[in-house]
XYZ file of C-alpha atoms in Angstrom:
679
model
C 44.087 -3.810 59.248
C 43.681 -0.832 61.563
C 45.800 2.209 60.824
C 47.119 0.638 57.659
C 48.689 3.358 55.555
C 49.757 2.831 51.945
C 51.753 4.933 49.554
C 52.929 4.192 46.045
C 56.573 4.770 45.245
C 58.390 4.853 41.914
C 62.120 4.661 42.605
C 64.700 6.113 40.290
C 62.188 7.054 37.597
C 64.778 8.924 35.621
C 67.377 6.148 35.494
C 67.623 4.867 31.931
C 68.193 1.286 33.063
C 65.004 1.219 35.107
C 63.494 -2.191 34.405
C 60.090 -1.044 33.144
C 61.604 1.295 30.582
C 64.095 -1.288 29.399
C 61.462 -3.972 28.933
C 59.001 -1.603 27.271
C 61.507 0.059 24.878
C 60.774 3.474 26.404
C 64.196 4.382 27.817
C 64.586 7.167 25.241
C 61.460 9.121 26.261
C 62.542 12.321 27.996
C 59.631 12.475 30.407
C 58.997 13.127 34.091
C 56.666 10.139 34.159
C 56.796 6.407 33.560
C 56.077 5.437 29.934
C 54.999 1.843 29.178
C 53.379 -0.046 26.321
C 50.061 -1.830 26.460
C 49.600 -5.614 26.535
C 52.871 -6.110 28.447
C 53.578 -6.428 32.152
C 55.159 -3.601 34.125
C 56.034 -3.364 37.824
C 54.876 -0.990 40.561
C 56.120 -0.974 44.140
C 53.669 -0.233 46.948
C 54.941 0.421 50.449
C 52.605 -0.130 53.383
C 53.119 0.673 57.043
C 53.554 -3.063 57.848
C 54.106 -6.355 55.993
C 51.330 -7.374 53.578
C 49.220 -10.396 54.667
C 47.528 -11.972 51.611
C 44.927 -13.821 53.684
C 43.745 -10.684 55.482
C 44.594 -7.628 53.419
C 42.708 -6.442 50.385
C 43.897 -3.678 48.102
C 43.701 -2.644 44.464
C 45.647 -0.372 42.147
C 43.254 1.846 40.176
C 43.907 3.540 36.852
C 41.796 6.358 35.425
C 41.892 8.327 32.182
C 39.724 11.189 30.982
C 37.533 13.650 32.835
C 34.782 11.253 34.012
C 36.202 7.734 34.418
C 33.738 4.845 34.171
C 34.369 1.121 34.503
C 31.926 0.319 31.677
C 33.822 2.540 29.224
C 37.271 1.252 30.091
C 38.338 4.604 31.541
C 38.400 3.315 35.148
C 40.320 0.070 35.606
C 40.928 -1.538 39.012
C 43.779 -4.074 39.156
C 43.715 -6.743 41.869
C 46.684 -8.745 43.201
C 44.938 -12.108 43.410
C 43.872 -14.482 40.628
C 40.442 -14.948 42.267
C 39.494 -11.406 41.331
C 40.702 -9.930 38.041
C 39.584 -7.139 35.690
C 40.498 -6.534 32.037
C 44.025 -5.756 33.285
C 45.824 -8.565 35.068
C 47.639 -8.165 38.371
C 50.016 -10.495 40.217
C 52.350 -10.088 43.135
C 55.903 -10.685 41.933
C 57.754 -9.905 45.147
C 57.259 -8.918 48.781
C 59.975 -7.492 50.987
C 59.141 -6.257 54.496
C 56.488 -3.565 53.979
C 56.885 -3.359 50.180
C 54.826 -5.286 47.640
C 55.859 -5.438 43.974
C 52.834 -5.821 41.732
C 53.095 -6.902 38.099
C 50.374 -5.277 35.986
C 49.523 -6.345 32.440
C 47.290 -3.874 30.630
C 44.835 -5.027 27.975
C 46.394 -5.084 24.483
C 43.519 -2.935 23.191
C 43.313 -0.457 26.062
C 43.036 3.298 25.600
C 46.316 5.025 24.802
C 47.125 8.146 26.796
C 48.009 9.545 30.211
C 46.579 7.665 33.188
C 46.350 8.617 36.847
C 47.088 5.969 39.432
C 45.608 5.389 42.880
C 45.927 2.715 45.563
C 42.716 1.664 47.327
C 42.828 -0.322 50.596
C 39.926 -2.026 52.334
C 39.829 -1.000 56.009
C 37.293 -1.610 58.781
C 36.032 1.879 58.004
C 35.554 1.283 54.267
C 37.793 1.841 51.274
C 40.616 4.309 51.694
C 42.093 5.679 48.506
C 45.221 7.724 47.973
C 44.743 11.316 46.893
C 45.390 12.301 43.311
C 49.098 12.897 42.829
C 50.282 13.969 39.378
C 53.744 12.567 40.065
C 52.206 9.073 39.967
C 50.767 9.525 36.478
C 51.976 7.263 33.679
C 51.620 7.031 29.911
C 50.440 3.886 28.143
C 51.262 3.592 24.431
C 50.592 1.255 21.508
C 52.863 -1.807 21.532
C 54.246 -3.154 18.240
C 56.171 -5.776 20.274
C 52.950 -7.371 21.646
C 51.330 -9.990 19.390
C 47.843 -9.135 20.664
C 48.169 -5.417 19.852
C 46.618 -4.213 16.582
C 49.922 -2.520 15.677
C 52.053 -5.654 16.219
C 54.924 -5.728 13.714
C 56.773 -9.037 13.700
C 60.074 -7.681 12.390
C 62.622 -6.289 14.863
C 64.600 -4.411 12.211
C 61.435 -2.633 11.039
C 60.385 -1.921 14.629
C 63.735 -0.314 15.342
C 63.429 1.817 12.204
C 59.726 2.688 12.237
C 59.221 3.186 15.987
C 62.597 3.867 17.605
C 64.601 5.802 14.982
C 64.586 9.586 15.359
C 66.692 10.605 12.354
C 64.950 10.210 9.013
C 65.585 10.839 5.342
C 62.799 12.241 3.173
C 63.218 11.919 -0.588
C 62.330 14.730 -2.977
C 63.585 16.206 -6.257
C 62.822 14.390 -9.519
C 62.477 10.695 -10.205
C 65.650 10.630 -12.302
C 67.507 13.069 -10.015
C 66.625 12.121 -6.432
C 67.429 14.483 -3.567
C 67.481 13.771 0.161
C 66.328 15.848 3.103
C 67.395 14.900 6.645
C 64.722 15.259 9.312
C 64.801 14.952 13.088
C 61.504 13.313 14.074
C 62.361 13.838 17.755
C 59.563 11.591 19.029
C 61.328 11.123 22.391
C 62.058 14.808 23.076
C 60.682 16.455 26.193
C 57.102 17.641 25.693
C 56.523 15.870 22.364
C 54.420 13.038 23.854
C 52.201 15.560 25.651
C 51.894 17.549 22.404
C 50.761 14.427 20.524
C 48.129 13.685 23.164
C 47.026 17.331 23.037
C 46.346 16.910 19.317
C 43.815 14.185 20.155
C 42.313 16.313 22.930
C 42.031 19.289 20.575
C 40.211 17.143 18.009
C 37.492 16.304 20.565
C 38.169 12.644 19.829
C 36.186 10.475 22.282
C 38.573 9.027 24.839
C 37.110 5.562 24.203
C 38.318 5.631 20.577
C 41.933 6.246 21.493
C 42.900 2.591 21.660
C 41.933 1.920 18.044
C 44.801 2.744 15.646
C 42.376 3.016 12.706
C 40.406 5.784 14.428
C 43.511 7.462 15.868
C 45.305 7.698 12.509
C 42.222 8.836 10.614
C 41.521 11.577 13.134
C 45.180 12.615 13.181
C 45.342 12.851 9.372
C 42.728 15.607 9.690
C 44.293 17.274 12.747
C 47.806 17.609 11.309
C 46.475 20.209 8.844
C 44.597 23.346 9.816
C 42.108 23.498 6.950
C 38.887 22.759 8.817
C 39.775 22.115 12.463
C 42.566 24.507 13.536
C 44.997 21.619 13.347
C 48.766 21.652 13.648
C 50.098 23.055 10.366
C 49.053 25.733 7.878
C 49.756 24.753 4.270
C 51.323 27.365 2.004
C 52.406 26.831 -1.603
C 52.464 30.527 -2.564
C 56.151 31.294 -2.078
C 55.336 34.101 0.405
C 56.218 32.990 3.945
C 56.457 36.436 5.557
C 54.276 35.484 8.526
C 55.873 32.161 9.372
C 58.706 29.745 8.668
C 59.268 28.643 5.069
C 58.474 24.917 4.695
C 61.968 24.297 3.300
C 63.540 25.815 6.432
C 62.361 23.290 9.054
C 64.858 20.681 10.250
C 62.606 18.626 12.517
C 59.209 18.150 14.155
C 59.940 19.144 17.768
C 59.694 22.910 17.336
C 56.437 22.573 15.393
C 54.701 20.285 17.897
C 55.829 22.201 20.994
C 54.757 25.485 19.411
C 51.295 24.110 18.620
C 50.842 22.679 22.113
C 51.935 25.890 23.870
C 50.296 28.496 21.632
C 47.166 26.453 20.824
C 47.444 27.964 17.335
C 48.289 26.373 13.954
C 51.960 26.675 12.997
C 53.035 28.382 9.749
C 54.006 26.869 7.243
C 53.998 23.380 5.716
C 54.089 21.549 2.419
C 53.681 17.819 1.878
C 56.964 16.578 3.363
C 56.474 18.710 6.503
C 52.986 17.260 7.022
C 54.360 13.753 6.491
C 57.366 14.287 8.778
C 55.346 15.716 11.685
C 52.684 13.003 11.225
C 55.513 10.447 11.371
C 56.617 11.886 14.718
C 53.059 11.661 16.047
C 52.723 8.009 15.001
C 56.132 6.840 16.240
C 55.727 8.740 19.505
C 52.462 6.909 20.278
C 53.989 3.563 19.292
C 52.429 3.061 15.853
C 55.086 1.879 13.348
C 55.355 4.531 10.629
C 57.523 5.684 7.739
C 57.507 8.571 5.254
C 56.962 7.572 1.622
C 57.639 9.610 -1.542
C 55.718 9.003 -4.778
C 57.413 10.464 -7.858
C 55.025 11.941 -10.441
C 52.021 11.867 -8.160
C 48.699 12.615 -9.830
C 46.328 15.087 -8.217
C 43.291 15.020 -10.331
C 40.288 17.273 -9.847
C 37.427 14.979 -10.849
C 38.215 11.659 -9.194
C 38.962 9.596 -12.282
C 42.074 7.733 -13.408
C 43.039 10.392 -15.935
C 45.255 13.437 -15.701
C 44.030 15.622 -18.531
C 46.324 17.893 -20.554
C 44.497 20.028 -23.102
C 46.162 21.028 -26.399
C 44.934 23.587 -28.894
C 44.568 22.962 -32.634
C 48.294 23.405 -33.222
C 49.413 21.037 -30.475
C 50.297 23.756 -27.962
C 49.255 23.283 -24.294
C 46.152 25.249 -23.292
C 47.142 26.196 -19.747
C 43.811 27.882 -18.988
C 41.868 24.672 -19.550
C 44.387 22.199 -18.078
C 43.224 21.882 -14.454
C 44.755 18.583 -13.300
C 48.324 18.620 -12.026
C 51.098 16.098 -11.600
C 53.223 16.720 -8.532
C 56.930 16.115 -9.188
C 56.741 14.166 -5.959
C 54.340 13.819 -3.077
C 55.042 12.582 0.447
C 52.634 10.647 2.626
C 52.932 8.179 5.514
C 52.529 4.471 5.891
C 51.591 3.073 9.302
C 51.391 -0.578 10.274
C 48.276 -2.142 11.785
C 45.733 -4.917 11.449
C 42.473 -4.098 9.657
C 39.696 -6.160 11.298
C 37.198 -3.990 9.380
C 38.503 -5.399 6.055
C 38.744 -8.943 4.702
C 41.768 -11.019 5.695
C 44.975 -9.984 3.956
C 44.459 -6.220 3.894
C 46.203 -5.402 7.166
C 49.856 -4.375 7.309
C 51.022 -1.080 5.820
C 48.316 1.579 5.462
C 48.550 4.944 3.689
C 47.660 8.029 5.721
C 48.130 11.524 4.346
C 47.761 14.798 6.245
C 48.402 17.103 3.274
C 45.054 18.801 2.562
C 44.320 17.878 -1.067
C 40.697 16.698 -1.159
C 37.991 16.183 1.465
C 37.041 12.754 2.792
C 33.723 12.449 4.643
C 33.626 16.248 4.722
C 37.113 16.886 6.128
C 40.592 17.294 4.692
C 42.062 13.925 5.555
C 43.135 10.718 3.870
C 43.373 7.132 5.055
C 44.125 4.730 6.485
C 44.047 3.014 3.078
C 45.426 -0.514 2.787
C 48.496 -0.696 0.526
C 47.448 -4.231 -0.405
C 43.993 -2.946 -1.407
C 45.618 -0.274 -3.586
C 47.861 -2.825 -5.285
C 44.943 -5.145 -6.029
C 42.484 -2.463 -7.166
C 40.108 -2.921 -4.232
C 39.323 0.781 -4.230
C 35.988 0.296 -2.472
C 37.673 -0.452 0.858
C 37.852 2.337 3.434
C 39.418 4.771 3.723
C 40.195 6.730 0.527
C 41.834 3.841 -1.341
C 40.457 5.179 -4.635
C 42.201 8.543 -4.171
C 45.578 6.962 -3.429
C 45.094 4.456 -6.269
C 44.691 7.394 -8.679
C 47.831 9.077 -7.290
C 49.954 6.104 -8.389
C 47.997 4.774 -11.390
C 46.525 7.666 -13.404
C 47.036 7.834 -17.145
C 48.226 11.123 -18.631
C 45.799 11.856 -21.464
C 46.494 14.561 -24.056
C 43.347 15.979 -25.662
C 43.178 18.118 -28.767
C 40.510 20.792 -28.411
C 38.765 21.860 -31.558
C 37.473 25.362 -32.204
C 33.895 24.190 -31.492
C 34.961 23.051 -27.997
C 34.888 19.297 -28.600
C 37.930 17.304 -27.487
C 39.559 14.217 -28.931
C 42.125 12.082 -27.077
C 45.308 12.108 -29.152
C 47.840 10.453 -26.838
C 47.713 8.344 -23.674
C 50.793 7.882 -21.453
C 50.126 5.014 -19.049
C 53.537 4.869 -17.360
C 54.331 8.462 -16.322
C 52.417 8.617 -13.015
C 53.627 6.690 -9.973
C 56.986 6.164 -11.629
C 58.803 5.306 -8.398
C 57.852 5.074 -4.699
C 60.638 5.347 -2.118
C 61.173 5.225 1.632
C 64.223 5.055 3.881
C 65.719 1.564 4.218
C 65.511 0.125 7.761
C 68.743 0.359 9.697
C 70.557 2.213 6.935
C 70.815 5.713 5.466
C 69.937 4.456 1.973
C 66.682 4.352 0.066
C 64.282 1.448 -0.387
C 62.190 1.163 -3.577
C 58.696 -0.046 -2.617
C 56.962 0.616 -5.956
C 56.148 -3.090 -6.273
C 54.121 -2.924 -3.041
C 51.725 -0.444 -4.690
C 51.466 -1.743 -8.254
C 52.250 -4.671 -10.510
C 54.784 -4.172 -13.319
C 53.598 -1.781 -16.045
C 52.001 -3.666 -18.922
C 51.717 -6.955 -17.028
C 48.628 -9.151 -17.055
C 48.178 -8.519 -13.321
C 48.218 -4.752 -13.868
C 45.447 -4.975 -16.485
C 43.362 -7.099 -14.102
C 43.826 -4.579 -11.281
C 42.798 -1.645 -13.478
C 39.685 -3.523 -14.587
C 38.865 -4.227 -10.940
C 39.247 -0.527 -10.074
C 36.915 0.360 -12.943
C 34.275 -1.976 -11.506
C 34.349 0.168 -8.368
C 33.780 3.374 -10.313
C 37.272 4.600 -11.287
C 36.956 5.927 -14.848
C 39.753 5.484 -17.378
C 40.327 6.724 -20.902
C 39.031 3.904 -23.099
C 40.283 5.131 -26.448
C 43.674 4.027 -27.676
C 44.995 6.603 -30.161
C 47.555 5.134 -32.572
C 51.161 5.614 -31.554
C 53.081 8.144 -33.596
C 55.935 6.754 -35.670
C 58.140 9.573 -34.397
C 59.581 9.539 -30.869
C 60.687 12.547 -28.901
C 63.375 12.344 -26.208
C 64.454 14.991 -23.699
C 67.797 14.164 -22.064
C 68.454 14.026 -18.321
C 70.178 17.208 -17.173
C 72.150 17.953 -14.014
C 72.438 21.723 -13.616
C 73.755 23.840 -10.776
C 71.566 26.772 -9.866
C 72.634 29.884 -11.760
C 74.448 28.031 -14.549
C 73.531 28.638 -18.174
C 72.722 25.437 -20.033
C 71.685 24.031 -23.380
C 68.628 21.893 -23.981
C 68.902 19.331 -26.746
C 65.954 17.405 -28.177
C 66.157 14.117 -29.952
C 63.537 13.232 -32.571
C 63.639 9.599 -33.657
C 61.929 8.752 -36.921
C 60.891 5.090 -36.813
C 59.214 5.171 -40.210
C 60.977 4.721 -43.544
C 59.505 7.967 -44.842
C 60.307 11.614 -44.445
C 58.608 13.312 -41.485
C 58.126 16.982 -40.655
C 57.266 17.860 -37.060
C 56.054 21.251 -35.902
C 56.814 21.303 -32.171
C 56.238 23.777 -29.375
C 58.758 23.793 -26.556
C 57.602 25.277 -23.257
C 59.952 25.820 -20.339
C 58.366 26.871 -17.064
C 59.385 27.459 -13.497
C 57.075 25.236 -11.480
C 56.304 24.514 -7.868
C 56.899 20.878 -6.957
C 53.111 20.448 -7.131
C 53.326 20.885 -10.899
C 51.669 24.305 -10.772
C 53.341 26.794 -13.112
C 54.805 29.952 -11.627
C 56.067 31.542 -14.826
C 57.119 30.586 -18.332
C 60.652 31.499 -19.471
C 60.737 29.581 -22.756
C 58.095 29.227 -25.439
C 59.320 28.594 -28.926
C 58.275 26.871 -32.126
C 60.668 24.683 -34.063
C 60.183 22.935 -37.400
C 62.084 19.694 -37.847
C 62.429 17.675 -41.027
C 63.762 14.287 -40.201
C 64.624 11.383 -42.365
C 66.576 9.919 -39.381
C 67.677 10.571 -35.787
C 68.410 14.273 -35.467
C 69.530 15.998 -32.259
C 68.363 19.596 -32.111
C 69.964 22.089 -29.723
C 68.254 25.258 -28.573
C 70.114 28.495 -27.775
C 71.648 28.609 -24.273
C 69.094 29.222 -21.528
C 70.139 32.070 -19.236
C 67.051 33.934 -18.106
C 65.424 31.593 -15.602
C 67.105 32.648 -12.311
C 65.018 35.699 -11.486
C 61.822 33.694 -11.983
C 62.691 30.761 -9.691
C 60.416 29.696 -6.850
C 61.605 27.932 -3.742
C 62.196 24.406 -4.998
C 64.042 25.420 -8.171
C 62.228 23.120 -10.590
C 62.204 23.686 -14.345
C 59.520 21.857 -16.285
C 59.920 21.309 -20.019
C 57.033 20.081 -22.149
C 57.373 19.500 -25.864
C 54.204 18.919 -27.877
C 53.999 18.720 -31.612
C 52.130 17.400 -34.596
C 53.511 15.221 -37.365
C 52.574 17.057 -40.565
C 52.186 13.928 -42.734
C 50.041 11.860 -40.287
C 48.501 14.424 -37.901
C 49.767 12.343 -34.972
C 50.704 14.064 -31.710
C 54.162 13.662 -30.174
C 54.927 14.728 -26.587
C 57.692 14.620 -24.023
C 57.947 15.942 -20.456
C 60.981 16.473 -18.258
C 61.439 17.970 -14.791
C 64.882 19.419 -14.109
C 65.729 20.040 -10.450
C 68.499 22.602 -10.120
C 71.297 21.644 -7.734
C 71.784 24.085 -4.876
C 74.992 24.962 -3.058
C 75.612 23.033 0.174
C 76.136 23.912 3.797
C 79.323 22.537 5.350
C 78.619 21.164 8.844
C 81.463 20.020 11.099
C 81.616 18.880 14.730
C 84.516 18.831 17.155
C 86.412 15.626 17.868
C 85.611 13.289 20.720
C 81.988 12.939 21.616
C 80.829 11.607 24.968
C 77.562 11.851 26.851
C 77.427 15.013 29.001
C 80.691 16.401 27.594
C 80.434 19.700 25.711
C 81.049 19.709 21.958
C 80.974 22.285 19.170
C 79.127 22.315 15.823
C 80.050 24.715 13.016
C 78.052 25.653 9.908
C 79.836 27.283 6.969
C 78.371 28.737 3.772
C 79.706 30.711 0.831
C 77.367 32.697 -1.431
C 78.358 31.526 -4.932
C 76.046 33.857 -6.855
C 76.653 37.243 -8.443
C 73.964 38.791 -6.254
C 73.523 39.217 -2.496
C 71.250 37.006 -0.380
C 68.909 38.882 1.946
C 66.833 37.781 4.932
C 68.707 34.512 5.503
C 67.717 32.025 8.228
C 69.968 29.111 9.154
C 68.566 26.382 11.405
C 70.405 23.557 13.156
C 69.481 20.632 15.434
C 70.390 17.015 16.199
C 68.625 14.065 17.882
C 69.982 13.612 21.393
C 72.425 16.482 20.791
C 70.769 19.881 20.670
C 67.284 21.388 20.436
C 66.354 23.375 17.310
C 68.347 26.630 17.022
C 68.384 29.338 14.374
C 70.410 32.369 13.392
C 69.349 35.294 11.193
C 71.586 37.131 8.708
C 70.131 40.247 7.092
C 72.633 40.140 4.201
C 75.207 37.772 2.729
C 77.021 39.704 -0.035
C 77.933 37.908 -3.245
C 81.051 35.786 -2.915
C 81.222 36.218 0.870
C 81.236 33.480 3.515
C 79.744 33.008 6.960
C 80.553 30.753 9.910
C 78.137 29.948 12.765
C 79.292 27.954 15.803
C 77.081 26.476 18.533
C 78.041 24.528 21.655
C 76.016 21.502 22.705
C 76.115 18.656 25.221
C 75.157 15.146 23.983
C 72.425 13.492 26.054
C 72.471 9.969 24.627
C 75.018 7.490 23.290
C 74.879 6.149 19.751
C 75.117 7.289 16.145
C 73.358 10.546 15.250
C 73.598 13.639 13.054
C 73.723 17.396 13.266
C 71.552 18.754 10.455
C 71.282 22.313 9.165
C 69.273 24.242 6.565
C 69.637 27.675 4.964
C 66.610 29.509 3.682
C 65.892 32.967 2.254
C 63.509 34.387 -0.363
C 66.063 33.946 -3.173
C 67.418 30.540 -2.151
C 66.073 27.482 -0.354
C 66.644 23.722 -0.205
C 70.196 24.291 1.053
C 71.187 21.516 3.460
C 74.151 20.071 5.254
C 74.792 17.457 7.904
C 77.533 15.863 9.968
C 77.343 12.286 11.262
C 78.897 11.479 14.631
C 78.987 8.676 17.193
C 78.579 9.545 20.859
C 80.284 7.284 23.396
C 78.601 6.516 26.760
């Protein structure tokens, strides 16, 4: 074996049909390096200076990860070509041709996920000779939902394609009876995104040895995606003032956020719940963990960890806003990721809730999950991590208390069906929504639901035990669809179910609210007296004065509370009205082939009787164009704008160009164009 020289060659690394990438579902990664998935064989070709002789020659391929690789910690792994000598990673010679040996390497299905360096070591008469470190030979090893032995194995190809491979997502928002959609480019395969995701783990000081465990990776990441206590990726801002960053409603995808964090090493401004969930989704899919964004309509955020959302009324039945601390978010977005849970009893693996939005601390940090969806459904709130918090988000009762002048409070009404009204995610393989409420809870009022709530109480979740008598008068607020800026009428329907005359003194409050349920300002507060022997619709004067008070998500929240004079019973009704914004018109030129230039155009007309100032329009598309933006200092009332960008498609298949418009006076303005790119 004198003068034996070896060198390791990857040929045609960038070719999309390269066999390793095809077999490992990593063709789409725009990377200078090989990307493979763990627990599955991949090929490397080693060229020596002469033909390989199995009986005489001894060599190994060595993989290292981290700053101080050690065999005992799984950060140094030698792979041998013969069955007589094997490590935790298997090696076998699959082909020899002249001086070239093709070695098949199967990594362990629980190995560390990250960027490895690769060396070839050859035994010579003078000892072991090892190739020098060469960054061009580095490779990435990811989680593998296609491998049955991997903890993230998902035995459903349609779900794998959606929750690992799909870049274009839909995030649901708005109100439960008026659902809105937001397109999002996850961009998990874009250049630099994989390195940015690995940087997040480096920045968290997560031990390298923990990075093969999806439970530990997702829990650490749920803390690192927010900046509250660890200088993580995104700064939350619900104030409405986004002067020093990008408004949360303005983002169109995750790529710009992740690349900015990785390059600047500073948290990115700003995010709200769907931005946290969308960027977390990119992180999970990029590393190979199946993930989806979930929206819970009427999501309880309660300050004292019980199963009650408390609304305090004064003696007359009017809401006491100073003492009402709990809030109900119109909607809240979190993530589900798919994995086994060997730390829990059998049956609690599968979809797990993780949430990066900083709401409450868990073990001293702002993070949440992974919490088993099955555990939440069955009331097993004792199981880690944070199942009790998520259980309360979907199962809290809304309890109205009447506060007496001496400070004591009596429960006067309990609404057990308002919270967790509907839970949605994008349907796999389609641009439609999938209702997954039944995966989180049994039907309202069912025997199973009562059993689950009792089980949760055993584990310390407190509920309101009293059961105030139902009023014999019902109050109904109709569903309204209103375009922003339009005047409208609000009609109330009181239904008298008794056979006697009833008089109701009711307070009607109309507020502009953030989507978190926090009130910005009140534009309606009026008292009405209704005498009702039967069903009586009551119409208020036209509402015209809300526009100048709006905050970015254009939600109006109406609460009616009243007292029946004859019985003293409390009647209540709540309704969120999401105002409909104007749309962007997005068009693309005809044709559409890989590497052939195309044109995208965004058009917008200001429909209001006032000018829009400080307007940002953003545009991007998976496999089409990176994020771009254009600034307009002023769009006068009634005027139109047109913005055209050229782009060159990089990949074949169906995709979208998505755009947003955002300014202090107007947000949540979207548009998209769907197109199919030919090879």
